[in-house]
Coordinates of C-alpha atoms in Angstrom, one line a residue:
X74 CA -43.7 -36.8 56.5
X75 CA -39.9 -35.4 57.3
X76 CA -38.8 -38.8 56.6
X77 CA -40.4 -38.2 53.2
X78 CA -38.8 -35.4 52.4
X79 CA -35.3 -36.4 53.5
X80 CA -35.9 -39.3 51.5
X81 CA -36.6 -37.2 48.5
X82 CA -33.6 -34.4 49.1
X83 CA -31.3 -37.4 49.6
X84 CA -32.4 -38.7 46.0
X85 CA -31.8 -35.5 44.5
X86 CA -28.4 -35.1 46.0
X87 CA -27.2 -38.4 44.8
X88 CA -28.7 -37.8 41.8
X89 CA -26.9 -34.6 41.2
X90 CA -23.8 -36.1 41.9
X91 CA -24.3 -39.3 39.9
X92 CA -25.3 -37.3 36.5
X93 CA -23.0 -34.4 37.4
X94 CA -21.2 -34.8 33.9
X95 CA -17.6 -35.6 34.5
X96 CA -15.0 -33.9 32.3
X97 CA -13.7 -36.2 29.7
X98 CA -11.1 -36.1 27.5
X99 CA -10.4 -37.1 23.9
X100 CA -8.5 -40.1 23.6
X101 CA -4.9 -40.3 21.8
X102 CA -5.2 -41.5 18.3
X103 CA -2.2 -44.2 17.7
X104 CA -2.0 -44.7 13.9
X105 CA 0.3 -45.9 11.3
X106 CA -0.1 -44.1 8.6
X107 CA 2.9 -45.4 6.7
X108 CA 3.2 -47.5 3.4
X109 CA 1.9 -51.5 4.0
X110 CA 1.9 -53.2 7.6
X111 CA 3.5 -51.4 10.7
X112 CA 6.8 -53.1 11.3
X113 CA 8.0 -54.6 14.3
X114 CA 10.9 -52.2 15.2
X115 CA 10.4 -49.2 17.4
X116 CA 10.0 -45.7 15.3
X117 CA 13.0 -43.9 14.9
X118 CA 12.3 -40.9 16.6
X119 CA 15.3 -38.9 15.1
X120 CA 15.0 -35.1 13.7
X121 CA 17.2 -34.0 10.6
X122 CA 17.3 -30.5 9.3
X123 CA 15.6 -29.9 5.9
X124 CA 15.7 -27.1 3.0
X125 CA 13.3 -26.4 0.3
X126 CA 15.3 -27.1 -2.7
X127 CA 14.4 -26.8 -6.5
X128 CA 16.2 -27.7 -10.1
X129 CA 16.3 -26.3 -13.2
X130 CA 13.9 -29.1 -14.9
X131 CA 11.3 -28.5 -11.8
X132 CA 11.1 -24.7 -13.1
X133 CA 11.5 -25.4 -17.2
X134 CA 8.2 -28.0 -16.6
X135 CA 6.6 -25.3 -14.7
X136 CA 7.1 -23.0 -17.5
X137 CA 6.6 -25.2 -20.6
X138 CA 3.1 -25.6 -18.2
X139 CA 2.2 -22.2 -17.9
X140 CA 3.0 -21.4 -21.5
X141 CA 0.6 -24.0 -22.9
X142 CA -2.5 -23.1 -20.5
X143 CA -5.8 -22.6 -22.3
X144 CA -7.9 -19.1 -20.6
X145 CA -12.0 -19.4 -21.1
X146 CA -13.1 -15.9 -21.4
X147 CA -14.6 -14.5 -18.7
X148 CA -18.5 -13.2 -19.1
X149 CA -19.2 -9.7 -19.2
X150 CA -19.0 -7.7 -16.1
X151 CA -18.7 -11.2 -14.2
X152 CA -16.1 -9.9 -11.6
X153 CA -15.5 -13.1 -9.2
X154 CA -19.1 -13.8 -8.6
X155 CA -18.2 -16.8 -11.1
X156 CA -15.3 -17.8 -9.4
X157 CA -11.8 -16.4 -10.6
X158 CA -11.6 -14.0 -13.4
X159 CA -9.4 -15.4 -16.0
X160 CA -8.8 -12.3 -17.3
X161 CA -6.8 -11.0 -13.9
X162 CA -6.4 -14.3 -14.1
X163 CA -3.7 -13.9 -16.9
X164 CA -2.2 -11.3 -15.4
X165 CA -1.4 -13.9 -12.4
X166 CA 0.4 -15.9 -14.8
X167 CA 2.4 -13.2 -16.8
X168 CA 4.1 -12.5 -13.7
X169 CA 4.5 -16.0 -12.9
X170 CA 6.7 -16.5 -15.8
X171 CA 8.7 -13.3 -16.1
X172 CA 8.6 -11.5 -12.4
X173 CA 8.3 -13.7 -9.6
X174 CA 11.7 -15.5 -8.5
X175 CA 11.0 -19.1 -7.2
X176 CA 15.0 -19.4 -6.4
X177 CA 14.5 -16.1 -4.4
X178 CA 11.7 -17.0 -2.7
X179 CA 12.8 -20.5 -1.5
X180 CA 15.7 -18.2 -0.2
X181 CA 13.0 -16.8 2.2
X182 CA 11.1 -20.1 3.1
X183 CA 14.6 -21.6 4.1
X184 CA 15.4 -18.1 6.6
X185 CA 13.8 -20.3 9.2
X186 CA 15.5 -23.4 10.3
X187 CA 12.9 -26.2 9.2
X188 CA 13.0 -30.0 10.4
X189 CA 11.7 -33.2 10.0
X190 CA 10.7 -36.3 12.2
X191 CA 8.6 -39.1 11.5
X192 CA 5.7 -39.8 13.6
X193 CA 3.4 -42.7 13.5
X194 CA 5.2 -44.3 10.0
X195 CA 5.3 -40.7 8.0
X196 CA 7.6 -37.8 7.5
X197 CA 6.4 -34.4 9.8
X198 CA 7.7 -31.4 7.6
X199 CA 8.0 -28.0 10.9
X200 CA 9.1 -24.7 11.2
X201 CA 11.1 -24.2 14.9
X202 CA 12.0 -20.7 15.4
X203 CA 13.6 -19.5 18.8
X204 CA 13.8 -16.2 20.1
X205 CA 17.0 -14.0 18.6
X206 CA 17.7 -12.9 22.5
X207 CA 15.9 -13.3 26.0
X208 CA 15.9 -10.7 28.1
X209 CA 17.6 -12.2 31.7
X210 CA 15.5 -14.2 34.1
X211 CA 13.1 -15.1 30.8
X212 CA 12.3 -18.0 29.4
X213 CA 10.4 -18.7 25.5
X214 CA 6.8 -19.6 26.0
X215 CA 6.7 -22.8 23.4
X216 CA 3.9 -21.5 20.6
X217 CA 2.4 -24.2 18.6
X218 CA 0.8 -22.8 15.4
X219 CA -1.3 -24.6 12.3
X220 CA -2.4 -23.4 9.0
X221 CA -5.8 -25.0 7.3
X222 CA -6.5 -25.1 4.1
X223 CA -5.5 -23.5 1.6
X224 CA -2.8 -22.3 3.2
X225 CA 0.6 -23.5 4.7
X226 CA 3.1 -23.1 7.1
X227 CA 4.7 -19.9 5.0
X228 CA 1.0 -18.0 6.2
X229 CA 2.8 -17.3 9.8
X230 CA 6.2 -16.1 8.2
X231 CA 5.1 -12.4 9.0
X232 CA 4.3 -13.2 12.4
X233 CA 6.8 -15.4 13.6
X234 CA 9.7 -12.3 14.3
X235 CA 7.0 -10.2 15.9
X236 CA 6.0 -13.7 18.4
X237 CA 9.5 -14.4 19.0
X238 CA 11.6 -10.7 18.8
X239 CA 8.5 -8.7 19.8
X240 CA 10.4 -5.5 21.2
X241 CA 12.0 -5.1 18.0
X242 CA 8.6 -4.5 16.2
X243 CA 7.1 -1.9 18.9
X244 CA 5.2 -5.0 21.0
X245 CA 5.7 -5.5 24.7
X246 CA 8.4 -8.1 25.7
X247 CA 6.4 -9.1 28.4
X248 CA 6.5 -12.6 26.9
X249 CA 8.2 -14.0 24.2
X250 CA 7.8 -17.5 21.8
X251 CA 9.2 -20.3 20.5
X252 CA 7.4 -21.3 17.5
X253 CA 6.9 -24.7 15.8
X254 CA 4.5 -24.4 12.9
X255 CA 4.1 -27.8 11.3
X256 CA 2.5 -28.8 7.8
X257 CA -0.4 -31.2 8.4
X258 CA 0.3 -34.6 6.7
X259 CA -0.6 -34.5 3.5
X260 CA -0.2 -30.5 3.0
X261 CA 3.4 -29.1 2.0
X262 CA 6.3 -30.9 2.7
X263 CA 5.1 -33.2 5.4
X264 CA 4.1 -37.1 4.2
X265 CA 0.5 -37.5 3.1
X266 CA -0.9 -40.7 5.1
X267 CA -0.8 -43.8 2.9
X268 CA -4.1 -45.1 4.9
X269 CA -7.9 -43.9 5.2
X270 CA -9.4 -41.9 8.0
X271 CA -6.9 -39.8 8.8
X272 CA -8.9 -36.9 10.2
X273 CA -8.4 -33.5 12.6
X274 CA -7.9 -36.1 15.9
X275 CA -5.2 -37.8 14.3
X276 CA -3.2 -34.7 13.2
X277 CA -3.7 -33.7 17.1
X278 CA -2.2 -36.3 18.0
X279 CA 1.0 -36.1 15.7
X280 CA 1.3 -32.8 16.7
X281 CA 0.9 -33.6 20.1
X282 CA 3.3 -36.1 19.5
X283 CA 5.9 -33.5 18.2
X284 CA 5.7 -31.0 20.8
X285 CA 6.6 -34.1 23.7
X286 CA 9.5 -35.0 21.3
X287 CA 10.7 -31.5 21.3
X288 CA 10.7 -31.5 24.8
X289 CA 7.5 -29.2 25.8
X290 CA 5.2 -30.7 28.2
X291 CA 3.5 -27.5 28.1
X292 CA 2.9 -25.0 25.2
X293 CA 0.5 -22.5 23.3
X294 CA -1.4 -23.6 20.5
X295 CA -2.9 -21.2 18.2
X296 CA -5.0 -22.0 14.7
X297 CA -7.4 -20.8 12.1
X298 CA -9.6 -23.1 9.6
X299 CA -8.5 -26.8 10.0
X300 CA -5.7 -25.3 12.7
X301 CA -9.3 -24.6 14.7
X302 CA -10.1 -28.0 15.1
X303 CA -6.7 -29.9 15.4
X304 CA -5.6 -27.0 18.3
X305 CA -9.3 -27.3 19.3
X306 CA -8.6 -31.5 19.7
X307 CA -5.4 -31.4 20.8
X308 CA -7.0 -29.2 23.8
X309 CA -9.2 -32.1 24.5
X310 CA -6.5 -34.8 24.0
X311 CA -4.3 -33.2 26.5
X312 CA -5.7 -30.4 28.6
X313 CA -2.7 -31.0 31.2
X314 CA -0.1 -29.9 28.9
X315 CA -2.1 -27.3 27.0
X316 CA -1.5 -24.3 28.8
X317 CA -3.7 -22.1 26.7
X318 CA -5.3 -22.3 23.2
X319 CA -6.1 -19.2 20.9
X320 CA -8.1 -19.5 18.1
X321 CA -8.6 -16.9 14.9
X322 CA -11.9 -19.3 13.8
X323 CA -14.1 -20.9 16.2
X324 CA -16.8 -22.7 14.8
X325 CA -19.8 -24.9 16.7
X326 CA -20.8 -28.1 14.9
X327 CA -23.7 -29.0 17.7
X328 CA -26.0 -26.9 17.5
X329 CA -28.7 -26.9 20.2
X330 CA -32.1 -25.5 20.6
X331 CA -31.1 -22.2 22.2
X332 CA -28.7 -21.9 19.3
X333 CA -31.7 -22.3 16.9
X334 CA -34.0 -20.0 18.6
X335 CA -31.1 -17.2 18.7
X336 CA -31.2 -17.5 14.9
X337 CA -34.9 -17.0 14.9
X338 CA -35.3 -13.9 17.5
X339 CA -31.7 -12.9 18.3
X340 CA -31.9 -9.7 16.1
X341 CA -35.0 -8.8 18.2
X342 CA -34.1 -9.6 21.3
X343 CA -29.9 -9.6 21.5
X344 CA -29.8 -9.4 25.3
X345 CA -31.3 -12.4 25.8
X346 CA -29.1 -14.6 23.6
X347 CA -25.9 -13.0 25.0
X348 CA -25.7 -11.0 22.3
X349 CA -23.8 -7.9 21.2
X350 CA -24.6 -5.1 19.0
X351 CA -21.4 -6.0 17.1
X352 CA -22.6 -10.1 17.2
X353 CA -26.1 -8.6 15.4
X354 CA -24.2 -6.7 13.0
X355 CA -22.2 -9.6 11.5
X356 CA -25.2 -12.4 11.7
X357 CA -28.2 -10.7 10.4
X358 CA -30.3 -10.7 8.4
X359 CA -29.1 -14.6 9.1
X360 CA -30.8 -15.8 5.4
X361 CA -28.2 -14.1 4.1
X362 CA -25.5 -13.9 5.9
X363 CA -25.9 -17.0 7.0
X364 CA -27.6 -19.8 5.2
X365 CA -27.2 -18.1 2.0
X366 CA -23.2 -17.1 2.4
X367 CA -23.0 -21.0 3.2
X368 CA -24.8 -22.4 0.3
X369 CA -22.7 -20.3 -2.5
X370 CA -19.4 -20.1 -0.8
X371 CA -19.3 -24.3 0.4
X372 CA -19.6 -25.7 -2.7
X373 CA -15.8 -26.3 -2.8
X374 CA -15.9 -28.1 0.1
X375 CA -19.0 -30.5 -0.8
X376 CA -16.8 -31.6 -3.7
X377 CA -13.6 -32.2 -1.5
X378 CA -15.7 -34.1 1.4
X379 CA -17.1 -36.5 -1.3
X380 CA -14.7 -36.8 -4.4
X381 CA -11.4 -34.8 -3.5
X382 CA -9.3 -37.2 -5.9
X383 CA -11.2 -36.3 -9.1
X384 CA -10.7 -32.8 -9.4
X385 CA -7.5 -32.7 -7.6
X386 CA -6.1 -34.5 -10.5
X387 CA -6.6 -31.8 -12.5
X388 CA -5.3 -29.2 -10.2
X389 CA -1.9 -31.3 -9.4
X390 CA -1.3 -31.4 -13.3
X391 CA -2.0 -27.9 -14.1
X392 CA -0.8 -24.9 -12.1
X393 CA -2.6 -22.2 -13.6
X394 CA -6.1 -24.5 -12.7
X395 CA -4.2 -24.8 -9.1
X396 CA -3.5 -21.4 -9.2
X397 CA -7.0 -20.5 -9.9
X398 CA -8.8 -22.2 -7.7
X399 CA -6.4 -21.3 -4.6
X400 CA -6.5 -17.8 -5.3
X401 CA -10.0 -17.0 -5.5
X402 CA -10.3 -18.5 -1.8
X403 CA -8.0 -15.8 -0.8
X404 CA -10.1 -13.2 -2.8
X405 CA -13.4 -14.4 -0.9
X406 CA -12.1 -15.2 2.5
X407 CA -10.4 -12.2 2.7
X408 CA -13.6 -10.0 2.1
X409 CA -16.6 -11.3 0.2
X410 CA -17.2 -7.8 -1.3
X411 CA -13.9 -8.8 -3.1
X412 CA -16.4 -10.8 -5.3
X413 CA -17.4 -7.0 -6.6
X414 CA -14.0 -6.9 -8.1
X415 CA -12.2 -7.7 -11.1
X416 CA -9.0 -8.6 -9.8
X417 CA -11.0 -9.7 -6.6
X418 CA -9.4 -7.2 -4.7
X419 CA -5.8 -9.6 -4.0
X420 CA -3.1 -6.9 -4.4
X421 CA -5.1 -4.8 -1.6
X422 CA -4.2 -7.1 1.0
X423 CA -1.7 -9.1 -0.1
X424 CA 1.0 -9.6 -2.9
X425 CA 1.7 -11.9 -5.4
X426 CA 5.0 -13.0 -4.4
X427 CA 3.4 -14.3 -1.2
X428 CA 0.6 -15.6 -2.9
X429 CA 2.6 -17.8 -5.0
X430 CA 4.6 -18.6 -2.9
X431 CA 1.9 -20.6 -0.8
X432 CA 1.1 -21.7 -4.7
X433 CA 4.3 -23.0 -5.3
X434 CA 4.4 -25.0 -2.2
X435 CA 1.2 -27.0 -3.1
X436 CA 3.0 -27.5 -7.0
X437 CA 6.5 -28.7 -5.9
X438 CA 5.2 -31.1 -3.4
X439 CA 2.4 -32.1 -5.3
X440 CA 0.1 -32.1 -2.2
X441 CA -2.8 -30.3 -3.3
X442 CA -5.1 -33.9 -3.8
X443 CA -3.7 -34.9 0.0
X444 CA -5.0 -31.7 1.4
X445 CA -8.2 -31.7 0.2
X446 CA -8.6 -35.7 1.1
X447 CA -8.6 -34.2 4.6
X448 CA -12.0 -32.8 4.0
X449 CA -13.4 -35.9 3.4
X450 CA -11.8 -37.6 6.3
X451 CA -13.6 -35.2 8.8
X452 CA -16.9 -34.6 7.3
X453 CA -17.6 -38.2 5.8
X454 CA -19.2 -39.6 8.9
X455 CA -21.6 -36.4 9.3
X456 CA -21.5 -33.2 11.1
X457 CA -21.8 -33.5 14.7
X458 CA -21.4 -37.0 14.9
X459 CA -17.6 -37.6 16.3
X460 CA -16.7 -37.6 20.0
X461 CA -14.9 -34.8 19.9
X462 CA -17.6 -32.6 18.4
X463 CA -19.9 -33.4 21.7
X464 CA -16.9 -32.5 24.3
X465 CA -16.6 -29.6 25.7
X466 CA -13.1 -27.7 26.0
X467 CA -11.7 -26.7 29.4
X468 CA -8.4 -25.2 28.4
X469 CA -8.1 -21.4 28.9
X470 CA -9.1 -20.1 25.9
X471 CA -8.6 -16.5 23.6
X472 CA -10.5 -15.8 20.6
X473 CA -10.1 -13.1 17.9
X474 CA -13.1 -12.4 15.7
X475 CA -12.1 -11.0 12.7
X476 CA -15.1 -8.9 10.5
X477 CA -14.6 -10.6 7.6
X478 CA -14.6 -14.2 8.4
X479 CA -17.1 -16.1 6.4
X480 CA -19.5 -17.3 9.0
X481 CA -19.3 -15.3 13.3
X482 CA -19.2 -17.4 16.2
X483 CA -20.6 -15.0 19.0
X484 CA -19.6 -15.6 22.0
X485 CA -22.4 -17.0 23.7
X486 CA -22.5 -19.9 21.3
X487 CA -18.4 -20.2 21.9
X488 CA -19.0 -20.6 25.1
X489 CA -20.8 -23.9 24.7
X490 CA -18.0 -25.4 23.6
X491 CA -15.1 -23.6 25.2
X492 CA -16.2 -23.1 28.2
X493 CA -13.4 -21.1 29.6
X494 CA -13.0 -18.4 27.2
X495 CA -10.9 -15.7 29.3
X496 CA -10.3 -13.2 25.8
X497 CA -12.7 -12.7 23.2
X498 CA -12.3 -9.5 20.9
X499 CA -13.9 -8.4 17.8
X500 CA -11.0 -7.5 15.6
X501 CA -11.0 -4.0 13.8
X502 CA -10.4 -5.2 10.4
X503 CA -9.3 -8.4 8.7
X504 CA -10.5 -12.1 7.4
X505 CA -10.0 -15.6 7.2
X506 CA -5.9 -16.1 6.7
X507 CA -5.5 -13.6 9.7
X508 CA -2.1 -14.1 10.4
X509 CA -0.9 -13.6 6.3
X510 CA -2.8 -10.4 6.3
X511 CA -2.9 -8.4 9.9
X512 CA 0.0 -10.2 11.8
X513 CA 0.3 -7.1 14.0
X514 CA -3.5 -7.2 14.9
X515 CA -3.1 -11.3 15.6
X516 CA 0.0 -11.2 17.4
X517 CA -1.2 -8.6 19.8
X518 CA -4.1 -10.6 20.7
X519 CA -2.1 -13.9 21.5
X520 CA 0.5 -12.0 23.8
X521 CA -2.7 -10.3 25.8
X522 CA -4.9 -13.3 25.8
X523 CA -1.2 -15.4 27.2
X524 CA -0.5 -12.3 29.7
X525 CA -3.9 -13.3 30.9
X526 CA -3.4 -16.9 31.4
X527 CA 0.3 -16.5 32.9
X528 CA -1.2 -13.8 35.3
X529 CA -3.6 -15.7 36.8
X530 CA -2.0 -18.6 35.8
X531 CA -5.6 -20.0 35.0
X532 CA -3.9 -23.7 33.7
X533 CA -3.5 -24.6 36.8
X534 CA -7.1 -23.9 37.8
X535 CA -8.4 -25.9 34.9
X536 CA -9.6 -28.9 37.0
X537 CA -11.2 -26.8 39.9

């Protein structure tokens, strides 16, 4: 009999130890995503400085453009619940033509010194920006920082002095950045990919790519929207250099039956689910903030995850229809009770310089079909079907929950995937392009959630 049950214990101790799940990583994505075959020759791995420049006939065919666009009238008492209101919509445009400075505003893109490199057979557009001064004995913590869609690298202008000067703007100088914000291929003024499939796991590995080139074997990386997954993958690519990862969006594409039944009864019973009152707040009634909010706010992305080419042709040939339909994402995303609005509530949270700014970038580089080809290259193979949706992430991770994000994460269903969250805060006020519109709010919680990590300098104790 006690030879039985040693015989039994014994099985169940190898077992454990056999199916003990052992952490895996994401492997490195080598691509050539240049024009034709991949030549023979090693890459040239050199970095040139670059400008934004424009010309006289870019600006006289944006205007003969903007003076010949046809406006559908809006319906009555509409608001933005159809989508943009063309009647703010002109409004837009009349400043446009006979306010907003282009020449000027390149002036302000080009106040950061801007590179590019080419990496796996196409041109990687980045924003590096070191600290002004270190105080003695310090050394820049390397920050690496991605937009999503439809956004660009100009979202983190605000936030880049109060990262890398943050004394000077009334934030501890406790630590300090160096920032590299790079466009993804196929978005501003890095090369689109010439070749299908390129998807969030290739971008990590560009970018992963970048930061060895630029000499960082360790580093930040922070993101929101598509910068969620491509930090989120480049976490899983290379937890050994990725000292910590902080995240303004953190979304779960596997979704398990505990998550299902938290839907079901996690009004009722919070505390069981991991819930907080603030988690309830923001998810239910879940029909409709939930399902509902997903059906008639994703209807974009159905189009750009099946047939991104048709209407982008349209948008890349006329700027007030690009205009249009990048604008009312900020309105939404920024607070859907913006949708209430006639002017969709832009100017409360943002201005238009800035606005078309980020505009103008997607017109002068004519990258507006390229960005939204990246939709289809992540979601045609089905939602929770890629590797890297069913790994978990092990890098020390900091979240900020903003209110007004289209779809909350809590916690408890973070955790599944990132399964060393150290910092997770509800944020007081903001949405979707956090670091555009509360850069304060955002920086704070990167240079606590990093004065965290460095304290109990929880990298190193990644593998225990």
């Amino acid at each position: 009999m006690l030879l039985e049950v040693f015989l039994v214990l014994g099985t169940v101790i190898v077992y454990f130890f056999l199916s003990k799940k052992k952490e895996e990583t994401l492997p490195f994505k080598e691509g050539w995503w240049g024009k034709g075959q991949k030549p023979d020759t090693e890459e040239d791995t050199t970095i040139w400085p670059f400008k934004v420049e424009t010309t006289e006939e870019e600006l006289s065919d944006l205007f003969r453009r903007l003076d010949q666009a046809r406006f559908t009238e809006p319906l009555e008492n509409s608001c933005f619940h159809y989508g943009i209101n063309s009647v703010y919509l002109r409004k837009v445009v009349s400043y446009w033509k006979n306010q907003f400075n282009w020449k000027k505003q390149v002036e302000v893109l080009n106040k950061y010194p801007q590179f590019k490199t080419k990496i796996q057979g196409i041109d990687i557009h980045f924003v590096h920006v070191k600290p002004p001064h270190l105080p003695e004995g310090q050394s820049a913590k390397p920050l690496l920082m991605v937009h999503g869609w439809p956004g660009s690298f100009y979202e983190f202008y605000k936030i880049i002095p109060l990262l890398t000067d943050p004394a000077s703007h009334g934030l501890s100088n406790e630590h300090i950045f160096e920032v590299i914000c790079p466009s993804i291929p196929g978005y501003g003024f890095s090369e689109a990919p010439h070749k299908k499939d390129f998807n969030s796991v290739s971008a990590a590995s560009i970018f992963y790519e970048l930061m060895l080139r630029l000499g960082f074997n360790e580093f930040y990386a922070q993101g929101g929207d598509w910068g969620w997954l491509i930090c989120t993958n480049l976490a899983q690519i290379a937890p050994n250099h990725m000292k910590g990862l902080h995240l303004n969006l953190a979304s779960v594409t596997n979704m398990g039956f505990i998550h299902l039944l938290s839907i079901l009864l996690g009004r009722y019973l919070p505390g069981l689910f991991g819930f907080q009152d603030e988690d309830v707040r923001r998810m239910f009634p879940f029909l409709e903030k939930g399902l509902y909010r997903i059906l008639l706010e994703s209807g974009y992305a159905h189009i750009q995850a099946t047939k991104p080419d048709t209407v982008g042709c349209g948008l890349n040939d006329s700027p007030v229809g690009l205009a249009a339909y990048i604008l009312e994402k900020f309105s939404t995303w920024t607070d859907l009770e913006f949708r209430n609005l006639e002017d969709g509530g832009l100017e409360r949270k943002f201005n238009l310089d800035d606005l078309l700014t980020n505009i103008m970038i997607y017109w002068v580089s004519g990258c507006i079909v390229s960005s939204m080809r990246f939709y289809k290259e992540n979601l045609q193979k089905g939602i929770g079907t890629q590797k890297h949706e069913k790994l978990t992430v092990q890098v020390p991770t900091g979240i900020a929950s903003f209110p007004n994000e289209i779809m909350h994460t809590p916690q408890s269903w973070a955790q599944k995937k990132y399964t060393n969250i150290v910092s997770f805060h509800f944020m007081p006020r903001g949405g979707h392009f956090a670091a555009l519109e509360e850069p304060k709010l955002l920086a704070e919680d990167i240079l606590q959630f990093v004065g965290k990590v460095e304290k109990e300098q929880l990298w190193r104790r990644k593998g225990e």
